[in-house]
Coordinates of C-alpha atoms in Angstrom, one line a residue:
M1 CA -28.2 16.0 -21.7
S2 CA -24.7 15.7 -20.0
L3 CA -22.9 12.5 -19.3
Y4 CA -23.0 13.1 -15.9
E5 CA -27.1 14.1 -16.1
K6 CA -27.4 10.4 -17.8
L7 CA -25.5 9.1 -14.7
L8 CA -27.7 10.7 -12.0
N9 CA -31.2 10.0 -13.6
G10 CA -30.0 6.8 -14.3
E11 CA -29.6 6.1 -18.0
E12 CA -26.0 5.4 -18.2
K13 CA -23.5 3.4 -15.7
L14 CA -20.4 3.9 -13.9
S15 CA -17.5 1.1 -14.4
L16 CA -15.0 0.5 -11.8
V17 CA -12.1 -1.8 -13.4
G18 CA -10.3 -3.5 -10.8
L19 CA -12.1 -4.4 -7.2
G20 CA -9.1 -4.2 -5.0
Y21 CA -8.5 -2.2 -2.4
V22 CA -8.4 1.0 -4.0
G23 CA -11.5 0.2 -6.5
M24 CA -13.9 -1.5 -4.3
P25 CA -14.4 1.2 -2.2
I26 CA -14.5 3.5 -5.2
A27 CA -17.2 1.1 -6.6
V28 CA -19.5 0.8 -3.3
A29 CA -19.0 5.0 -2.4
F30 CA -20.9 5.8 -6.5
A31 CA -22.9 2.8 -6.0
R32 CA -24.8 4.6 -3.3
K33 CA -25.6 7.6 -5.6
I34 CA -25.7 5.7 -9.4
K35 CA -25.7 2.5 -11.0
V36 CA -22.4 0.8 -10.9
V37 CA -20.9 -1.8 -12.4
G38 CA -17.8 -3.7 -10.9
F39 CA -15.4 -5.8 -12.9
D40 CA -12.2 -7.6 -12.0
L41 CA -10.5 -10.7 -13.7
N42 CA -10.1 -12.2 -10.6
E43 CA -13.5 -14.4 -10.3
K44 CA -12.6 -16.1 -7.3
K45 CA -12.6 -12.4 -5.8
I46 CA -15.6 -11.5 -7.6
E47 CA -17.6 -14.7 -6.0
L48 CA -16.5 -13.2 -2.5
Y49 CA -18.1 -10.3 -3.3
Q50 CA -21.0 -11.9 -4.4
N51 CA -21.5 -13.6 -1.7
G52 CA -21.2 -10.5 0.6
I53 CA -17.7 -11.0 1.8
D54 CA -14.9 -8.2 1.6
P55 CA -11.8 -9.9 1.8
T56 CA -9.7 -6.7 1.7
N57 CA -11.8 -5.7 4.8
E58 CA -11.9 -2.0 3.5
V59 CA -15.9 -1.6 3.8
G60 CA -16.9 -5.3 5.4
G61 CA -19.2 -8.0 5.0
E62 CA -22.5 -6.0 5.7
V63 CA -21.4 -3.5 3.4
I64 CA -20.8 -5.6 0.5
K65 CA -24.0 -7.3 1.0
N66 CA -25.8 -4.6 0.9
T67 CA -24.5 -2.6 -2.1
S68 CA -25.6 -2.4 -5.2
V69 CA -22.4 -2.5 -7.2
E70 CA -22.9 -5.2 -10.4
F71 CA -20.0 -7.3 -9.6
T72 CA -18.7 -9.5 -12.6
A73 CA -15.7 -11.2 -14.0
D74 CA -17.2 -10.9 -17.8
P75 CA -15.6 -8.1 -19.9
S76 CA -18.1 -7.7 -22.0
K77 CA -20.3 -6.4 -19.2
L78 CA -18.3 -3.1 -19.5
K79 CA -20.4 -2.1 -23.2
E80 CA -23.3 -0.9 -20.5
A81 CA -21.4 1.4 -18.8
K82 CA -20.1 5.3 -20.3
F83 CA -17.7 6.6 -17.8
H84 CA -15.7 3.9 -16.7
I85 CA -13.2 4.1 -14.0
V86 CA -9.5 2.3 -14.0
A87 CA -7.9 1.5 -10.9
V88 CA -5.3 -1.1 -11.2
P89 CA -2.2 -2.0 -9.5
T90 CA 1.2 -0.4 -11.1
P91 CA 3.9 -2.5 -9.4
V92 CA 7.6 -2.4 -10.0
N93 CA 9.9 -5.1 -11.9
D94 CA 12.4 -7.2 -10.2
D95 CA 15.1 -4.0 -11.6
H96 CA 12.9 -1.7 -10.5
T97 CA 11.5 -0.3 -13.9
P98 CA 7.7 0.3 -14.0
D99 CA 5.6 -2.6 -14.8
L100 CA 2.9 -1.0 -16.8
S101 CA 1.7 -4.8 -17.6
P102 CA -1.6 -4.3 -15.3
V103 CA -2.6 -1.1 -16.6
E104 CA -2.2 -2.1 -20.6
G105 CA -4.0 -5.1 -19.4
A106 CA -7.2 -3.4 -18.3
S107 CA -6.7 -0.8 -20.8
R108 CA -6.9 -4.0 -23.6
I109 CA -9.8 -5.0 -21.9
L110 CA -11.5 -1.7 -21.9
G111 CA -10.5 -0.5 -25.3
Q112 CA -12.8 -4.1 -26.8
N113 CA -15.6 -3.2 -24.5
L114 CA -15.6 0.6 -25.2
T115 CA -18.3 2.4 -26.7
K116 CA -18.7 5.6 -28.4
G117 CA -19.5 9.0 -25.8
S118 CA -17.7 7.3 -23.1
I119 CA -15.2 8.8 -20.4
V120 CA -12.3 6.8 -19.0
V121 CA -10.4 7.9 -16.1
F122 CA -7.1 6.3 -15.0
E123 CA -6.5 6.5 -11.1
S124 CA -3.4 4.3 -11.0
T125 CA -0.1 5.6 -10.2
V126 CA 1.9 5.8 -12.8
Y127 CA 4.9 8.6 -14.6
P128 CA 3.6 11.6 -16.1
G129 CA 2.4 10.5 -19.9
V130 CA 1.8 6.9 -19.0
T131 CA -2.2 7.8 -19.9
E132 CA -2.1 9.8 -23.0
D133 CA 0.9 7.9 -24.3
V134 CA 0.4 4.4 -23.2
C135 CA -2.9 4.1 -22.2
V136 CA -4.8 5.8 -24.9
P137 CA -3.1 4.3 -28.2
I138 CA -4.1 0.9 -26.8
L139 CA -7.9 2.2 -25.9
E140 CA -8.3 2.9 -29.9
Q141 CA -5.9 0.4 -31.4
E142 CA -8.7 -2.1 -29.8
S143 CA -11.9 0.0 -29.9
S144 CA -11.4 1.4 -33.3
L145 CA -12.3 4.6 -32.0
K146 CA -10.5 8.1 -32.0
C147 CA -10.0 9.8 -28.4
G148 CA -11.0 13.5 -28.5
V149 CA -13.5 12.4 -30.9
D150 CA -15.7 9.1 -30.3
F151 CA -14.6 8.9 -26.4
K152 CA -12.7 11.0 -23.9
I153 CA -10.2 10.6 -21.4
G154 CA -9.1 12.1 -17.8
Y155 CA -6.9 11.1 -15.1
S156 CA -7.5 11.3 -10.3
P157 CA -5.1 9.4 -8.6
E158 CA -6.0 7.6 -6.1
R159 CA -5.4 8.6 -2.9
I160 CA -7.2 5.8 -0.6
N161 CA -5.0 4.8 2.7
P162 CA -5.5 0.6 2.6
G163 CA -6.4 0.2 6.6
D164 CA -6.9 3.5 7.6
K165 CA -10.5 4.6 8.8
V166 CA -10.3 7.6 9.3
H167 CA -8.7 9.3 5.9
R168 CA -11.1 7.7 3.0
L169 CA -12.3 8.3 -0.2
E170 CA -15.4 10.9 0.7
T171 CA -12.8 13.0 3.4
I172 CA -10.0 13.3 1.2
T173 CA -9.4 16.3 -1.5
K174 CA -9.2 14.5 -5.0
I175 CA -6.8 16.0 -7.6
V176 CA -9.5 15.1 -11.2
S177 CA -8.3 16.4 -14.6
G178 CA -9.1 15.7 -18.1
M179 CA -7.8 16.0 -21.6
D180 CA -10.2 18.8 -22.0
A181 CA -11.9 21.7 -20.4
E182 CA -15.7 20.3 -20.9
T183 CA -13.9 16.5 -19.9
L184 CA -12.8 18.2 -16.7
E185 CA -15.8 19.2 -16.0
E186 CA -17.7 16.1 -16.5
V187 CA -14.9 14.2 -14.5
A188 CA -15.3 16.6 -11.7
K189 CA -18.7 16.4 -11.2
V190 CA -18.9 12.8 -11.0
Y191 CA -16.3 12.6 -8.5
E192 CA -18.2 15.6 -6.2
L193 CA -21.1 13.2 -6.1
V194 CA -19.3 11.1 -3.6
V195 CA -16.1 13.3 -2.7
E196 CA -17.4 15.1 0.4
A197 CA -13.9 16.7 0.9
G198 CA -14.2 18.4 -2.6
V199 CA -12.1 18.4 -5.4
Y200 CA -9.1 19.8 -7.1
R201 CA -8.9 20.7 -10.8
A202 CA -5.0 20.0 -12.1
E203 CA -4.3 21.7 -15.3
S204 CA -3.6 18.8 -17.5
I205 CA -3.4 15.1 -17.1
K206 CA 0.6 15.1 -16.9
V207 CA 0.0 17.5 -13.8
A208 CA -2.3 15.4 -11.9
E209 CA 0.0 12.4 -12.7
A210 CA 3.1 14.1 -11.5
A211 CA 1.4 15.3 -8.1
K212 CA 0.6 12.0 -7.2
V213 CA 3.8 10.5 -8.1
I214 CA 5.4 13.0 -5.7
E215 CA 3.0 12.9 -3.0
N216 CA 4.8 9.4 -2.1
S217 CA 8.4 10.1 -3.3
Q218 CA 8.0 13.0 -0.7
R219 CA 7.2 10.4 2.0
D220 CA 9.7 7.9 1.1
I221 CA 12.7 10.7 1.3
N222 CA 11.4 12.0 4.5
I223 CA 11.0 8.0 6.1
A224 CA 14.4 7.4 4.5
F225 CA 16.1 10.4 6.6
M226 CA 14.4 8.8 10.1
N227 CA 15.7 5.4 9.2
E228 CA 19.2 6.9 8.5
L229 CA 18.8 8.8 11.6
S230 CA 18.1 5.7 13.3
I231 CA 20.7 3.5 12.4
I232 CA 23.2 6.5 13.0
F233 CA 21.5 6.8 16.7
N234 CA 22.1 3.4 17.4
K235 CA 25.7 3.3 17.0
M236 CA 25.5 6.6 19.8
G237 CA 23.4 4.3 22.0
I238 CA 20.5 7.1 21.7
D239 CA 17.1 6.6 21.7
T240 CA 16.2 7.6 18.4
Q241 CA 12.1 8.1 19.3
A242 CA 13.1 10.0 22.5
V243 CA 14.9 12.3 19.7
L244 CA 12.2 12.5 17.8
N245 CA 10.0 13.4 20.5
A246 CA 12.3 16.2 22.1
A247 CA 12.8 17.3 18.1
G248 CA 9.2 17.2 17.7
T249 CA 8.2 20.0 20.4
K250 CA 9.6 22.6 17.9
W251 CA 6.2 23.7 15.7
N252 CA 7.5 23.2 12.2
F253 CA 9.3 20.1 12.8
L254 CA 8.1 17.4 10.4
K255 CA 7.0 14.3 12.8
F256 CA 8.0 10.8 10.8
Y257 CA 9.3 7.7 12.0
P258 CA 11.6 5.0 11.0
G259 CA 9.7 2.2 9.8
L260 CA 9.6 -0.9 7.0
V261 CA 8.5 0.7 3.5
G262 CA 6.3 -1.4 1.8
G263 CA 3.1 -1.9 0.1
H264 CA 1.7 -0.4 -3.2
C265 CA 3.0 3.1 -3.0
I266 CA 5.4 4.8 -0.8
G267 CA 8.0 2.1 -2.0
V268 CA 7.1 1.7 -5.7
D269 CA 6.2 5.5 -7.1
P270 CA 9.4 6.8 -6.5
Y271 CA 10.7 4.3 -9.0
Y272 CA 8.1 5.6 -11.5
L273 CA 9.4 9.2 -11.2
T274 CA 13.0 8.2 -11.6
Y275 CA 12.3 6.2 -14.6
K276 CA 10.9 8.9 -16.8
A277 CA 13.6 11.2 -15.2
E278 CA 16.7 9.1 -16.2
S279 CA 14.7 8.6 -20.2
L280 CA 15.2 12.6 -20.2
G281 CA 19.6 12.2 -19.2
Y282 CA 18.5 13.2 -15.8
H283 CA 19.7 11.0 -13.3
S284 CA 17.9 11.2 -9.6
Q285 CA 20.2 11.5 -6.6
I286 CA 18.0 12.6 -3.6
I287 CA 15.0 10.4 -4.7
L288 CA 17.0 6.9 -5.4
A289 CA 19.2 7.4 -2.6
G290 CA 16.4 7.4 0.0
R291 CA 15.2 4.5 -2.0
R292 CA 18.4 2.8 -1.3
I293 CA 18.0 3.3 2.1
N294 CA 14.3 2.0 2.6
D295 CA 14.8 -1.0 0.6
D296 CA 17.9 -2.2 2.8
M297 CA 16.4 -1.5 6.0
G298 CA 15.1 -5.2 6.4
K299 CA 18.3 -6.7 6.4
Y300 CA 19.6 -4.1 8.8
V301 CA 16.6 -5.0 11.1
A302 CA 17.6 -9.0 10.5
E303 CA 21.4 -7.9 11.3
S304 CA 20.7 -6.2 14.5
L305 CA 18.7 -9.2 15.8
V306 CA 21.3 -11.4 14.9
K307 CA 23.9 -9.4 17.3
N308 CA 21.3 -9.3 19.7
L309 CA 21.6 -12.8 19.9
I310 CA 25.0 -13.1 20.3
K311 CA 25.3 -10.2 22.7
A312 CA 22.8 -12.6 24.8
G313 CA 25.3 -15.3 24.1
I314 CA 22.7 -17.2 22.5
P315 CA 23.8 -19.9 19.7
V316 CA 22.2 -17.8 16.3
R317 CA 22.1 -21.0 13.9
N318 CA 18.6 -22.8 14.2
A319 CA 17.7 -19.8 17.2
K320 CA 14.0 -20.2 17.7
V321 CA 12.6 -16.8 16.3
A322 CA 9.0 -15.6 16.2
I323 CA 8.0 -13.0 13.7
L324 CA 4.7 -10.9 14.8
G325 CA 3.0 -9.2 12.0
F326 CA 3.7 -9.9 8.1
T327 CA 1.5 -7.8 6.3
F328 CA 2.9 -4.3 4.8
K329 CA 1.1 -2.5 7.1
E330 CA -1.2 -2.7 10.3
N331 CA -5.0 -4.3 10.2
C332 CA -4.5 -4.4 6.9
P333 CA -5.0 -8.1 5.0
D334 CA -2.5 -7.1 2.2
T335 CA 1.2 -8.6 2.2
R336 CA 2.0 -8.2 -1.2
N337 CA 4.8 -5.9 -0.8
T338 CA 5.7 -6.5 2.5
K339 CA 9.3 -5.6 4.0
V340 CA 9.0 -8.1 6.1
I341 CA 9.9 -10.8 4.0
D342 CA 13.5 -9.2 3.4
I343 CA 13.9 -9.9 7.8
Y344 CA 12.4 -13.0 6.8
K345 CA 15.0 -14.3 4.4
E346 CA 18.0 -12.3 5.9
L347 CA 17.6 -14.3 9.0
G348 CA 17.2 -17.3 6.7
E349 CA 21.1 -16.2 5.8
Y350 CA 22.3 -17.0 9.5
G351 CA 20.2 -20.4 9.4
I352 CA 17.5 -18.9 11.4
T353 CA 13.8 -19.9 10.1
P354 CA 11.5 -17.6 12.2
I355 CA 7.8 -18.9 12.7
V356 CA 5.6 -16.0 11.5
V357 CA 2.6 -15.0 13.4
D358 CA -0.3 -12.8 11.7
P359 CA -4.0 -13.0 12.9
A360 CA -4.9 -10.2 10.5
A361 CA -3.1 -11.3 7.2
D362 CA -4.2 -13.5 4.4
A363 CA -2.9 -16.6 5.1
E364 CA -3.6 -18.3 1.5
E365 CA -2.3 -15.3 0.1
A366 CA 1.3 -15.1 1.9
E367 CA 1.6 -18.7 1.2
R368 CA 0.7 -18.6 -2.3
L369 CA 2.8 -15.7 -2.8
Y370 CA 6.5 -16.6 -0.7
G371 CA 5.3 -20.0 0.5
I372 CA 5.4 -18.9 4.3
R373 CA 2.8 -20.9 6.6
F374 CA 1.5 -19.0 9.6
E375 CA 1.5 -20.2 13.0
S376 CA -0.9 -19.2 16.0
M377 CA 0.1 -17.0 19.5
D378 CA 0.1 -20.3 21.0
A379 CA 3.2 -21.2 19.1
V380 CA 5.3 -18.2 20.7
K381 CA 7.0 -19.6 23.4
D382 CA 10.2 -21.0 24.3
M383 CA 11.9 -18.6 22.1
D384 CA 15.4 -17.0 21.9
A385 CA 14.0 -13.7 19.8
V386 CA 10.7 -11.8 19.3
L387 CA 10.2 -9.5 16.8
V388 CA 7.0 -7.5 16.6
A389 CA 7.2 -6.3 13.1
V390 CA 3.7 -4.6 12.2
A391 CA 1.5 -2.4 14.6
H392 CA -1.9 -4.7 14.6
T393 CA -4.1 -3.8 17.2
E394 CA -3.9 -7.5 18.2
F395 CA -0.5 -7.3 19.5
L396 CA -1.0 -3.7 21.3
S397 CA -2.8 -5.0 24.3
F398 CA 0.5 -7.7 25.0
D399 CA 1.2 -6.7 28.7
K400 CA 5.0 -7.1 29.9
K401 CA 3.6 -10.8 31.8
Q402 CA 2.5 -12.1 28.4
I403 CA 5.6 -11.2 26.7
D404 CA 8.2 -12.7 29.3
G405 CA 6.1 -16.1 28.1
F406 CA 7.1 -15.8 25.4
F407 CA 10.9 -16.6 25.6
K408 CA 12.8 -19.5 27.0
L409 CA 12.7 -19.4 31.1
S410 CA 16.4 -20.4 31.0
H411 CA 17.9 -17.2 29.4
E412 CA 19.4 -14.6 30.9
K413 CA 18.7 -12.0 28.7
K414 CA 15.5 -12.0 26.8
V415 CA 16.0 -10.4 22.6
F416 CA 12.8 -8.4 21.9
L417 CA 12.8 -6.1 18.7
D418 CA 9.9 -4.0 18.6
I419 CA 10.6 -2.0 15.4
K420 CA 7.4 0.1 15.7
G421 CA 8.1 1.4 19.2
L422 CA 4.7 0.0 20.5
F423 CA 5.9 -0.9 24.0
D424 CA 7.4 1.0 26.7
R425 CA 11.4 0.8 26.6
K426 CA 12.2 1.3 30.0
E427 CA 9.8 -1.5 30.9
H428 CA 11.8 -3.4 28.7
S429 CA 15.3 -2.3 29.4
G430 CA 15.5 -4.1 32.6
E431 CA 18.3 -6.6 33.5
D432 CA 16.8 -9.6 31.9
Y433 CA 16.1 -7.7 28.3
L434 CA 17.9 -6.8 25.7
Y435 CA 15.2 -4.4 23.8
W436 CA 16.0 -2.7 20.5
R437 CA 13.8 -0.8 18.5
L438 CA 14.5 1.5 15.3

């Protein structure tokens, strides 16, 4: 009897190692079909899940309350499972080199609890070769088992988009791969239990790893092009969004927009690819050029705010500035890898300490990571400048009267930066406004 069949009839369990924005929804999805052990080292997070609370807002508390996932911080519980999915983050170091410590640590813990006949599938985004060259040796060393004999491996890159309620695990085609044909089929069948859109069988693990890392690199390059256009058009006095709307009428124009590129994928994955390329003697040109542009956008936005304060005749030092939104994307509580922090820090170089408002963000996380305490919307009054950085639903309802109320009445000009272009430019471009957007 195959492992897939044993999972189906309840003889074996699936484990999910890493229960963050990616891992937890996967665990919940599989638990509707088979027995699932959900493991994470973060005991506080596990306690929240056990109490029916979803700190990620990915599936909601009601779903967590009713799921059959066995949430645990006890690594020995992994011994009860035979099919393991590893979904831990793969960040970069300060020098933009890959930080493989989370995936190495997960491999170490899993290896210590691995049993014969298991299949281990990695979902973490890595450069081609990490699964076989980095993770497998750790699994073998910690388990004293032999890959290909005692256990098998596969790779299936995550494509979950945090905060996106449309493109979910079930609705996105899933790339799967395995170390051999038999493993590939087992991995494919298991994922087909939950992925309604179907699976795509990659011809090798390295192909699947490469496919994932170029998906986000492609987006990064396209957004970098839009950001560069925004810088150019702002110098020309042309509204970038107006240009993009006009160009977008052509059938094959790619509809990307300028913006801050943060988070754990688009702003990180290209560095994994270029790191591997450099180890082989090739120095990236296009990919790293795009990265430089996107990494500098926070500084560019802050400088634009300062220039607009000067235009309005408002003293820069100690100016009262409000930043609305701090997470790396809209309607998502995650503040890790947010590029809004670059704006905050750069304004500090000009003697400005902004207040930050974000009703959707994990306030405890933001204070721990950045030392920033959020204010409520009530604090946004008598401002010299207001910058809307994230397109949270809560902000979309602001009308002009509300926005007018954020500023000092004495100012002839209201400095309003609308990074995402959420509000009507013409409505805020009168004699009493200095409106700016990417």
